[in-house]
Amino acid sequence: MNSEPQVLATLTSENKLQLIADIVAEARPAIQADGGDIEFLGLRGQRVEVRLTGKCLTCALAGQTLGGIRRRLVRALDEPLMVVPIMD
């Protein structure tokens, strides 16, 4: 029997933010290799806010990239989340 959901239930807010930041950071090398970048800005409720820069701003596949990050976050945290790009 998998006890992971019980472990996740004990995550502090700080641990949760660090886990999200780590997952976003893991995606950065591939994004940077294509001329873009992503930065984790924060968590507001169920919204993971990120900043896209470089070629990501005009890339037709940026939505798929954000969707892949969202799926990884949902698996890791076992809760519904949205990954939302914030434009400055």
PDB file of C-alpha atoms in Angstrom:
ATOM      1  CA  MET A   1       0.000   0.000   0.000  1.00  0.00           C
ATOM      2  CA  ASN A   2       1.384   3.423  -0.980  1.00  0.00           C
ATOM      3  CA  SER A   3       1.740   5.824   1.956  1.00  0.00           C
ATOM      4  CA  GLU A   4       2.771   8.824  -0.176  1.00  0.00           C
ATOM      5  CA  PRO A   5      -0.516  10.789   0.233  1.00  0.00           C
ATOM      6  CA  GLN A   6      -0.097  10.654   4.021  1.00  0.00           C
ATOM      7  CA  VAL A   7       3.460  11.965   3.699  1.00  0.00           C
ATOM      8  CA  LEU A   8       2.262  14.765   1.430  1.00  0.00           C
ATOM      9  CA  ALA A   9      -0.443  15.689   3.918  1.00  0.00           C
ATOM     10  CA  THR A  10       2.308  16.550   6.395  1.00  0.00           C
ATOM     11  CA  LEU A  11       4.104  18.959   4.046  1.00  0.00           C
ATOM     12  CA  THR A  12       4.490  22.416   5.506  1.00  0.00           C
ATOM     13  CA  SER A  13       3.775  25.429   3.334  1.00  0.00           C
ATOM     14  CA  GLU A  14       7.509  26.018   3.075  1.00  0.00           C
ATOM     15  CA  ASN A  15       8.158  22.413   1.997  1.00  0.00           C
ATOM     16  CA  LYS A  16       5.358  22.619  -0.563  1.00  0.00           C
ATOM     17  CA  LEU A  17       6.808  25.807  -2.048  1.00  0.00           C
ATOM     18  CA  GLN A  18      10.250  24.216  -2.207  1.00  0.00           C
ATOM     19  CA  LEU A  19       8.885  21.127  -3.960  1.00  0.00           C
ATOM     20  CA  ILE A  20       7.137  23.318  -6.541  1.00  0.00           C
ATOM     21  CA  ALA A  21      10.280  25.407  -7.053  1.00  0.00           C
ATOM     22  CA  ASP A  22      12.343  22.235  -7.497  1.00  0.00           C
ATOM     23  CA  ILE A  23       9.989  20.812 -10.131  1.00  0.00           C
ATOM     24  CA  VAL A  24       9.980  24.090 -12.069  1.00  0.00           C
ATOM     25  CA  ALA A  25      13.791  24.233 -11.797  1.00  0.00           C
ATOM     26  CA  GLU A  26      14.055  20.710 -13.214  1.00  0.00           C
ATOM     27  CA  ALA A  27      12.263  21.898 -16.359  1.00  0.00           C
ATOM     28  CA  ARG A  28      14.551  24.910 -16.865  1.00  0.00           C
ATOM     29  CA  PRO A  29      17.477  23.251 -18.708  1.00  0.00           C
ATOM     30  CA  ALA A  30      15.246  21.929 -21.490  1.00  0.00           C
ATOM     31  CA  ILE A  31      13.427  25.249 -21.772  1.00  0.00           C
ATOM     32  CA  GLN A  32      16.705  27.171 -21.783  1.00  0.00           C
ATOM     33  CA  ALA A  33      18.079  24.877 -24.494  1.00  0.00           C
ATOM     34  CA  ASP A  34      15.249  26.133 -26.725  1.00  0.00           C
ATOM     35  CA  GLY A  35      16.034  29.790 -26.003  1.00  0.00           C
ATOM     36  CA  GLY A  36      13.500  30.481 -23.268  1.00  0.00           C
ATOM     37  CA  ASP A  37      13.310  30.376 -19.517  1.00  0.00           C
ATOM     38  CA  ILE A  38      10.827  29.891 -16.699  1.00  0.00           C
ATOM     39  CA  GLU A  39      10.853  31.263 -13.162  1.00  0.00           C
ATOM     40  CA  PHE A  40       8.642  30.203 -10.239  1.00  0.00           C
ATOM     41  CA  LEU A  41       7.049  33.342  -8.778  1.00  0.00           C
ATOM     42  CA  GLY A  42       4.779  31.938  -6.104  1.00  0.00           C
ATOM     43  CA  LEU A  43       1.660  30.048  -5.148  1.00  0.00           C
ATOM     44  CA  ARG A  44      -1.754  31.698  -4.770  1.00  0.00           C
ATOM     45  CA  GLY A  45      -4.293  29.145  -3.673  1.00  0.00           C
ATOM     46  CA  GLN A  46      -4.206  26.487  -6.373  1.00  0.00           C
ATOM     47  CA  ARG A  47      -2.394  28.746  -8.880  1.00  0.00           C
ATOM     48  CA  VAL A  48       1.307  28.170  -9.442  1.00  0.00           C
ATOM     49  CA  GLU A  49       2.495  31.440 -10.938  1.00  0.00           C
ATOM     50  CA  VAL A  50       5.490  31.443 -13.269  1.00  0.00           C
ATOM     51  CA  ARG A  51       7.229  33.951 -15.519  1.00  0.00           C
ATOM     52  CA  LEU A  52       8.149  32.892 -19.040  1.00  0.00           C
ATOM     53  CA  THR A  53      10.902  34.766 -20.846  1.00  0.00           C
ATOM     54  CA  GLY A  54      12.849  34.598 -24.079  1.00  0.00           C
ATOM     55  CA  LYS A  55      11.439  32.496 -26.889  1.00  0.00           C
ATOM     56  CA  CYS A  56       8.761  31.118 -24.545  1.00  0.00           C
ATOM     57  CA  LEU A  57       6.865  34.366 -25.003  1.00  0.00           C
ATOM     58  CA  THR A  58       6.141  33.603 -28.646  1.00  0.00           C
ATOM     59  CA  CYS A  59       6.333  29.812 -28.627  1.00  0.00           C
ATOM     60  CA  ALA A  60       3.225  27.955 -29.739  1.00  0.00           C
ATOM     61  CA  LEU A  61       4.221  25.042 -27.485  1.00  0.00           C
ATOM     62  CA  ALA A  62       4.470  27.057 -24.248  1.00  0.00           C
ATOM     63  CA  GLY A  63       1.030  25.800 -23.201  1.00  0.00           C
ATOM     64  CA  GLN A  64       2.186  22.202 -23.571  1.00  0.00           C
ATOM     65  CA  THR A  65       5.275  22.952 -21.491  1.00  0.00           C
ATOM     66  CA  LEU A  66       3.135  24.456 -18.729  1.00  0.00           C
ATOM     67  CA  GLY A  67       0.776  21.471 -18.953  1.00  0.00           C
ATOM     68  CA  GLY A  68       3.681  19.067 -18.482  1.00  0.00           C
ATOM     69  CA  ILE A  69       4.866  20.967 -15.427  1.00  0.00           C
ATOM     70  CA  ARG A  70       1.303  20.987 -14.070  1.00  0.00           C
ATOM     71  CA  ARG A  71       1.011  17.210 -14.462  1.00  0.00           C
ATOM     72  CA  ARG A  72       4.290  16.691 -12.580  1.00  0.00           C
ATOM     73  CA  LEU A  73       3.121  18.984  -9.785  1.00  0.00           C
ATOM     74  CA  VAL A  74      -0.261  17.261  -9.497  1.00  0.00           C
ATOM     75  CA  ARG A  75       1.459  13.863  -9.266  1.00  0.00           C
ATOM     76  CA  ALA A  76       3.955  15.093  -6.679  1.00  0.00           C
ATOM     77  CA  LEU A  77       1.474  16.968  -4.496  1.00  0.00           C
ATOM     78  CA  ASP A  78      -1.651  14.866  -5.114  1.00  0.00           C
ATOM     79  CA  GLU A  79      -3.852  17.945  -5.447  1.00  0.00           C
ATOM     80  CA  PRO A  80      -5.282  19.932  -8.352  1.00  0.00           C
ATOM     81  CA  LEU A  81      -3.173  22.887  -9.452  1.00  0.00           C
ATOM     82  CA  MET A  82      -2.996  25.329 -12.339  1.00  0.00           C
ATOM     83  CA  VAL A  83       0.266  26.658 -13.761  1.00  0.00           C
ATOM     84  CA  VAL A  84      -0.343  30.230 -14.841  1.00  0.00           C
ATOM     85  CA  PRO A  85       2.108  32.471 -16.705  1.00  0.00           C
ATOM     86  CA  ILE A  86       2.250  36.004 -15.292  1.00  0.00           C
ATOM     87  CA  MET A  87       3.027  38.770 -17.746  1.00  0.00           C
ATOM     88  CA  ASP A  88       4.735  41.884 -16.387  1.00  0.00           C
TER      89      ASP A  88
END
